[in-house]
Coordinates of C-alpha atoms and ligand atoms in Angstrom, one line a residue:
M1 CA 120.3 109.2 146.4
Q2 CA 121.0 112.9 145.6
N3 CA 120.3 113.2 141.8
P4 CA 123.7 113.8 140.2
L5 CA 122.0 115.2 137.0
T6 CA 122.1 118.8 138.2
P7 CA 121.4 121.8 135.9
E8 CA 125.1 122.4 135.5
V9 CA 125.7 118.8 134.5
L10 CA 122.7 118.8 132.1
A11 CA 124.1 121.9 130.3
D12 CA 127.3 120.1 129.4
P13 CA 127.1 116.9 127.3
V14 CA 130.5 115.7 128.5
A15 CA 129.8 116.2 132.2
L16 CA 126.4 114.6 131.6
T17 CA 127.9 111.6 129.9
R18 CA 130.2 111.1 132.8
A19 CA 127.4 111.5 135.4
L20 CA 125.2 108.9 133.5
V21 CA 128.1 106.4 133.3
D22 CA 128.6 106.7 137.0
I23 CA 125.0 105.7 137.7
E24 CA 125.4 101.9 137.6
S25 CA 122.8 100.4 135.2
V26 CA 123.7 96.9 134.1
S27 CA 120.7 95.4 132.3
L28 CA 117.7 94.7 134.6
N29 CA 119.1 97.2 137.1
E30 CA 118.0 100.4 135.5
K31 CA 115.7 101.7 138.2
A32 CA 118.1 104.2 139.7
I33 CA 119.1 105.8 136.4
A34 CA 115.5 105.8 135.2
D35 CA 114.5 107.5 138.5
C36 CA 117.2 110.2 137.9
V37 CA 116.2 110.8 134.3
E38 CA 112.5 110.9 135.1
E39 CA 112.9 113.4 137.9
V40 CA 114.9 115.7 135.5
L41 CA 112.4 115.5 132.7
R42 CA 109.3 116.0 134.9
A43 CA 110.7 119.3 136.0
V44 CA 111.0 120.6 132.4
P45 CA 107.9 122.7 131.6
H46 CA 108.0 122.2 127.8
L47 CA 107.9 118.4 128.0
T48 CA 105.2 115.9 128.9
T49 CA 106.8 112.9 130.6
H50 CA 105.6 109.4 131.2
R51 CA 107.2 106.3 132.5
Y52 CA 106.6 102.6 131.9
A53 CA 108.6 100.1 134.0
N54 CA 112.2 101.5 133.6
T55 CA 111.6 103.3 130.3
V56 CA 111.0 107.1 130.4
M57 CA 109.4 109.0 127.5
A58 CA 109.2 112.8 127.3
R59 CA 107.8 114.7 124.4
T60 CA 107.1 118.1 123.1
D61 CA 103.7 118.9 121.7
L62 CA 104.2 122.1 119.7
G63 CA 101.9 121.2 116.9
R64 CA 104.8 120.7 114.4
A65 CA 104.1 119.0 111.1
Q66 CA 106.6 116.2 111.8
R67 CA 107.7 114.3 114.9
V68 CA 111.1 112.7 115.4
V69 CA 112.3 110.3 118.0
L70 CA 115.7 110.5 119.8
A71 CA 116.2 107.2 121.5
G72 CA 118.9 105.7 123.8
H73 CA 119.0 102.6 126.0
L74 CA 119.9 103.2 129.7
D75 CA 121.4 99.8 130.3
T76 CA 125.0 98.5 129.9
V77 CA 126.6 95.2 129.6
P78 CA 128.2 93.9 132.9
H79 CA 131.2 95.8 134.2
N80 CA 134.7 94.4 133.5
D81 CA 136.9 96.2 135.9
N82 CA 136.0 99.3 134.0
W83 CA 133.6 101.3 136.2
P84 CA 133.2 104.0 137.4
S85 CA 134.5 106.2 134.7
T86 CA 138.1 107.6 134.5
M87 CA 139.5 110.4 132.4
R88 CA 142.7 110.2 130.4
G89 CA 143.4 113.4 128.3
D90 CA 140.6 113.7 125.7
L91 CA 139.2 110.3 126.5
M92 CA 136.6 109.1 128.9
Y93 CA 136.9 105.5 129.9
G94 CA 134.4 103.2 131.4
C95 CA 131.5 100.7 130.9
G96 CA 128.8 102.6 128.9
T97 CA 130.9 105.5 127.8
S98 CA 130.6 104.5 124.1
D99 CA 127.6 102.1 124.3
M100 CA 125.7 104.4 125.0
K101 CA 125.6 106.8 127.8
S102 CA 127.3 109.5 125.6
G103 CA 124.3 109.0 123.1
V104 CA 121.8 109.1 126.0
A105 CA 123.5 112.4 127.1
F106 CA 122.8 113.9 123.7
A107 CA 119.1 113.2 124.1
L108 CA 118.8 114.3 127.7
H109 CA 120.9 117.5 127.1
L110 CA 118.6 118.5 124.2
A111 CA 115.4 117.6 126.0
V112 CA 116.3 120.0 128.8
T113 CA 117.9 122.8 126.8
L114 CA 115.9 123.0 123.6
P115 CA 112.3 124.3 124.3
D116 CA 111.4 125.0 120.7
P117 CA 112.7 122.4 118.3
R118 CA 111.8 122.7 114.7
Y119 CA 110.0 119.2 114.9
D120 CA 108.1 117.8 117.7
V121 CA 110.5 115.5 119.5
T122 CA 109.9 112.3 121.5
Y123 CA 112.8 111.5 123.8
L124 CA 113.0 107.9 124.7
F125 CA 115.2 106.4 127.4
Y126 CA 114.6 102.7 127.5
E127 CA 115.7 99.7 129.4
A128 CA 117.3 96.3 128.6
E129 CA 118.6 96.7 125.1
E130 CA 121.7 94.5 125.8
I131 CA 119.8 91.4 126.7
E132 CA 117.1 89.2 125.3
S133 CA 114.5 90.9 123.2
R134 CA 111.6 90.1 125.5
Y135 CA 113.0 92.5 128.2
N136 CA 113.8 95.3 125.7
G137 CA 112.0 98.6 126.6
L138 CA 111.0 99.1 123.0
T139 CA 109.5 95.7 122.8
L140 CA 107.5 96.4 126.0
L141 CA 106.3 99.8 124.7
A142 CA 105.3 98.4 121.3
D143 CA 102.8 96.3 123.3
A144 CA 101.8 98.6 126.1
H145 CA 102.0 102.1 124.6
P146 CA 102.6 101.9 120.8
D147 CA 101.4 105.5 120.6
W148 CA 104.6 106.6 122.4
L149 CA 106.6 105.4 119.4
T150 CA 104.6 107.2 116.7
A151 CA 106.9 109.4 114.6
D152 CA 108.1 110.3 111.1
F153 CA 111.7 109.5 111.7
A154 CA 113.9 108.2 114.5
V155 CA 117.6 108.5 115.5
L156 CA 119.0 105.8 117.7
L157 CA 122.0 107.2 119.5
E158 CA 124.1 104.0 119.4
P159 CA 127.8 104.3 118.8
T160 CA 128.7 105.1 115.2
Y161 CA 131.8 107.3 115.7
G162 CA 129.9 110.4 114.6
I163 CA 128.8 109.2 111.2
V164 CA 125.3 108.1 110.1
E165 CA 124.8 104.3 109.9
A166 CA 121.5 103.8 108.1
G167 CA 119.2 100.8 108.1
C168 CA 120.4 97.4 109.2
Q169 CA 120.9 94.0 107.9
G170 CA 118.6 91.1 108.6
V171 CA 119.6 87.9 110.4
L172 CA 118.5 84.4 109.8
R173 CA 119.8 81.3 111.7
A174 CA 119.2 77.8 110.4
T175 CA 120.4 74.3 111.1
V176 CA 121.2 72.1 108.1
T177 CA 121.1 68.4 109.0
T178 CA 122.6 65.4 107.3
T179 CA 121.6 61.9 108.3
G180 CA 123.1 58.5 107.8
A181 CA 123.1 55.1 109.6
R182 CA 125.2 54.0 112.6
A183 CA 127.6 51.2 112.3
H184 CA 130.7 50.0 114.2
A185 CA 133.8 51.8 112.9
A186 CA 135.4 48.5 112.3
R187 CA 132.7 47.6 109.8
S188 CA 132.0 51.1 108.5
W189 CA 130.7 49.9 105.1
H190 CA 127.5 48.8 107.0
G191 CA 126.8 52.4 107.9
V192 CA 126.4 55.8 106.2
N193 CA 128.5 58.6 107.6
A194 CA 126.5 61.7 108.3
V195 CA 129.6 63.8 109.1
H196 CA 131.1 63.0 105.7
A197 CA 127.8 64.0 104.1
A198 CA 128.1 67.4 105.8
G199 CA 131.2 68.0 103.6
E200 CA 128.9 69.0 100.8
V201 CA 127.2 71.6 103.1
L202 CA 130.6 73.1 103.9
R203 CA 131.6 73.0 100.2
R204 CA 128.6 75.1 99.3
L205 CA 129.4 77.5 102.0
T206 CA 133.0 77.8 100.9
A207 CA 131.9 78.4 97.3
Y208 CA 129.2 80.9 98.2
E209 CA 129.6 84.3 96.8
A210 CA 128.0 86.9 99.1
R211 CA 126.3 89.9 97.5
R212 CA 127.2 93.5 98.1
V213 CA 124.1 95.6 97.7
T214 CA 123.9 99.4 97.5
I215 CA 120.6 101.0 98.7
D216 CA 120.3 104.8 98.9
G217 CA 124.1 105.1 98.6
C218 CA 124.7 102.7 101.6
E219 CA 126.5 99.4 100.9
Y220 CA 125.3 96.3 102.7
R221 CA 127.6 93.3 102.6
E222 CA 126.0 90.0 103.1
G223 CA 127.5 86.9 104.7
L224 CA 126.5 83.2 104.8
N225 CA 128.6 81.2 107.3
A226 CA 128.7 78.1 109.3
V227 CA 129.0 79.1 113.0
G228 CA 128.8 75.7 114.6
I229 CA 128.9 72.0 113.7
H230 CA 127.9 69.1 115.8
G231 CA 128.0 65.4 115.0
G232 CA 129.4 62.1 116.4
V233 CA 128.2 59.5 118.8
A234 CA 131.3 57.8 120.1
G235 CA 134.9 57.1 119.1
N236 CA 134.0 53.8 117.5
V237 CA 130.7 54.6 115.9
I238 CA 129.9 55.9 112.4
P239 CA 127.8 59.0 113.1
D240 CA 124.2 59.0 111.9
R241 CA 123.6 62.7 112.2
C242 CA 125.4 66.0 111.7
D243 CA 124.0 69.5 112.3
V244 CA 125.6 72.5 110.7
E245 CA 124.5 75.8 112.2
V246 CA 124.3 78.5 109.6
N247 CA 124.1 82.3 110.1
F248 CA 122.9 84.5 107.2
R249 CA 123.3 88.3 107.4
Y250 CA 121.3 89.8 104.6
A251 CA 120.8 93.2 103.0
P252 CA 117.5 95.0 103.6
D253 CA 116.3 94.5 100.0
R254 CA 115.4 90.9 101.1
D255 CA 112.6 90.3 103.6
P256 CA 112.7 87.3 105.9
A257 CA 110.7 85.1 103.5
A258 CA 113.1 86.0 100.6
A259 CA 116.1 85.3 102.9
E260 CA 114.7 81.9 103.9
A261 CA 113.9 81.0 100.3
H262 CA 117.5 82.0 99.3
V263 CA 119.1 79.8 102.0
R264 CA 116.9 76.9 101.1
E265 CA 118.0 77.2 97.5
V266 CA 121.6 77.2 98.6
F267 CA 121.1 74.0 100.6
A268 CA 118.7 72.4 98.2
G269 CA 118.5 68.7 98.9
F270 CA 119.3 69.0 102.6
D271 CA 117.0 69.2 105.6
L272 CA 117.0 72.7 106.9
V273 CA 115.2 74.2 109.9
V274 CA 115.1 78.0 110.5
T275 CA 115.8 78.6 114.2
D276 CA 115.7 82.4 114.3
S277 CA 114.8 85.2 112.0
A278 CA 114.8 89.0 112.3
P279 CA 114.1 91.4 109.4
G280 CA 116.5 94.1 108.4
A281 CA 115.6 97.7 107.8
A282 CA 115.9 99.8 104.6
P283 CA 118.0 103.0 105.1
G284 CA 114.9 105.2 104.9
L285 CA 116.8 108.4 104.1
D286 CA 113.9 109.9 102.0
A287 CA 111.9 111.3 104.9
P288 CA 112.4 115.1 105.0
P289 CA 113.8 115.0 108.6
A290 CA 116.2 112.3 107.6
R291 CA 117.5 114.4 104.6
E292 CA 117.9 117.4 106.9
F293 CA 119.7 115.3 109.4
L294 CA 122.2 114.1 106.8
A295 CA 122.8 117.7 105.8
A296 CA 123.5 118.6 109.4
V297 CA 126.0 115.8 109.7
G298 CA 127.6 116.7 106.4
A299 CA 129.1 113.3 105.7
A300 CA 127.9 110.4 103.6
P301 CA 126.0 107.6 105.4
I302 CA 127.1 104.0 105.5
G303 CA 125.1 100.8 105.8
K304 CA 124.7 99.3 109.3
L305 CA 125.9 95.7 109.2
G306 CA 124.7 94.5 112.6
W307 CA 121.2 94.2 113.7
T308 CA 119.9 97.1 115.9
D309 CA 116.7 98.5 117.3
V310 CA 116.5 100.5 114.0
A311 CA 114.7 97.5 112.7
R312 CA 112.1 97.7 115.5
F313 CA 111.2 101.2 114.3
A314 CA 111.2 100.2 110.7
A315 CA 108.8 97.4 111.5
M316 CA 106.4 100.0 112.9
G317 CA 106.8 102.1 109.7
V318 CA 109.2 104.7 111.2
P319 CA 112.4 105.2 109.2
A320 CA 115.4 105.2 111.6
L321 CA 119.2 105.4 111.6
N322 CA 122.0 105.2 114.1
F323 CA 124.1 108.2 115.1
G324 CA 126.3 108.4 118.2
P325 CA 129.7 109.6 119.4
G326 CA 131.1 106.3 120.6
D327 CA 133.4 103.9 118.5
P328 CA 131.3 100.8 117.8
N329 CA 134.4 98.7 117.8
L330 CA 134.9 99.5 121.5
A331 CA 131.5 98.6 122.7
H332 CA 131.5 95.8 125.3
H333 CA 135.3 95.9 125.5
R334 CA 137.1 96.4 128.8
D335 CA 138.9 99.5 127.5
E336 CA 135.6 101.0 126.2
H337 CA 136.0 104.8 125.9
V338 CA 134.7 107.8 124.1
E339 CA 136.5 110.9 122.7
L340 CA 135.3 114.1 124.3
T341 CA 135.5 116.0 121.0
K342 CA 133.1 113.4 119.4
I343 CA 130.6 114.1 122.2
R344 CA 130.9 117.9 121.7
D345 CA 130.7 117.6 117.9
G346 CA 127.8 115.2 117.9
A347 CA 125.8 117.3 120.4
A348 CA 126.4 120.4 118.2
T349 CA 125.2 118.4 115.1
L350 CA 122.0 117.4 116.7
H351 CA 121.5 121.0 118.0
R352 CA 122.0 122.3 114.4
W353 CA 119.5 119.9 113.1
L354 CA 116.8 120.5 115.7
A355 CA 117.2 124.2 116.5
P356 CA 114.5 126.4 115.1
A357 CA 115.2 127.6 111.5
Ligands
ZN16 ZN1 124.0 99.9 122.6

């Protein structure tokens, strides 16, 4: 394949976004796009480029006091009659336009066009963000080449519609189980109905008052919800077991242990098993590169409510935030698109931040 990432395309973040979108890269099929990105980066004299599986890393080594990461995932969710890209006025449509080839284009454009950034920069183009964590390029790097991730601050170029979304909330999933005793429905007084017992679990959820927590000026809004319920044996049997699946989204002032203790307190008296847990990340806006980044953006940050790879960096001690041109509400939708002005403005913001003083 002729590499579509020509010098003219690399010079224009809009054209570059479109070229990246039109290289198909549904998760686990990132080889072609990683090949194109790697070839471009290896030709840049001011960068040192390495590749691991389908993740490409390029870095400057200018001896700056601080190092920042610009990171974007190369994969997309499966197409939905929305590929290749199309243009309608100021909008570019297609799978990956928002999430997140437009963000990837920022990093690749800067990598090629900015030989003397004011910080040392590590550009990371990684695979398999949209699927299970064990495939995620950052997970693989944390094992194989943790030194590639060393930095003082990281920007993940996920869609945020041009504002800074800082930190992220933690996630805890648990199953709350009630038990009883089976009996024929015609003689129900011989049994104990576990589905009825789950009523108290639901009442506690309904009465639950979720916190709103402000950290570094960013509000995080928690939520504790039933997301599934399962019970019942047959149409004529009093059920002896009911499982309520609970999902807790928690602000980053709680760690996973504190989140679990809180959920156990809410459901005191019930059997509870934690089935999944992922820590959140504090906004981390104190690092000097983060403060300068906020100044370059010129708008107040907000708290990230979903879980993102920001938390992986936070777990490695690297404060990180999300900043990208796409609208997060359009990610994974059939009519996914990005505004060309958001691409141009965002690229200019990053350039302002990284250009030599
Ligand atoms: Zn994404």
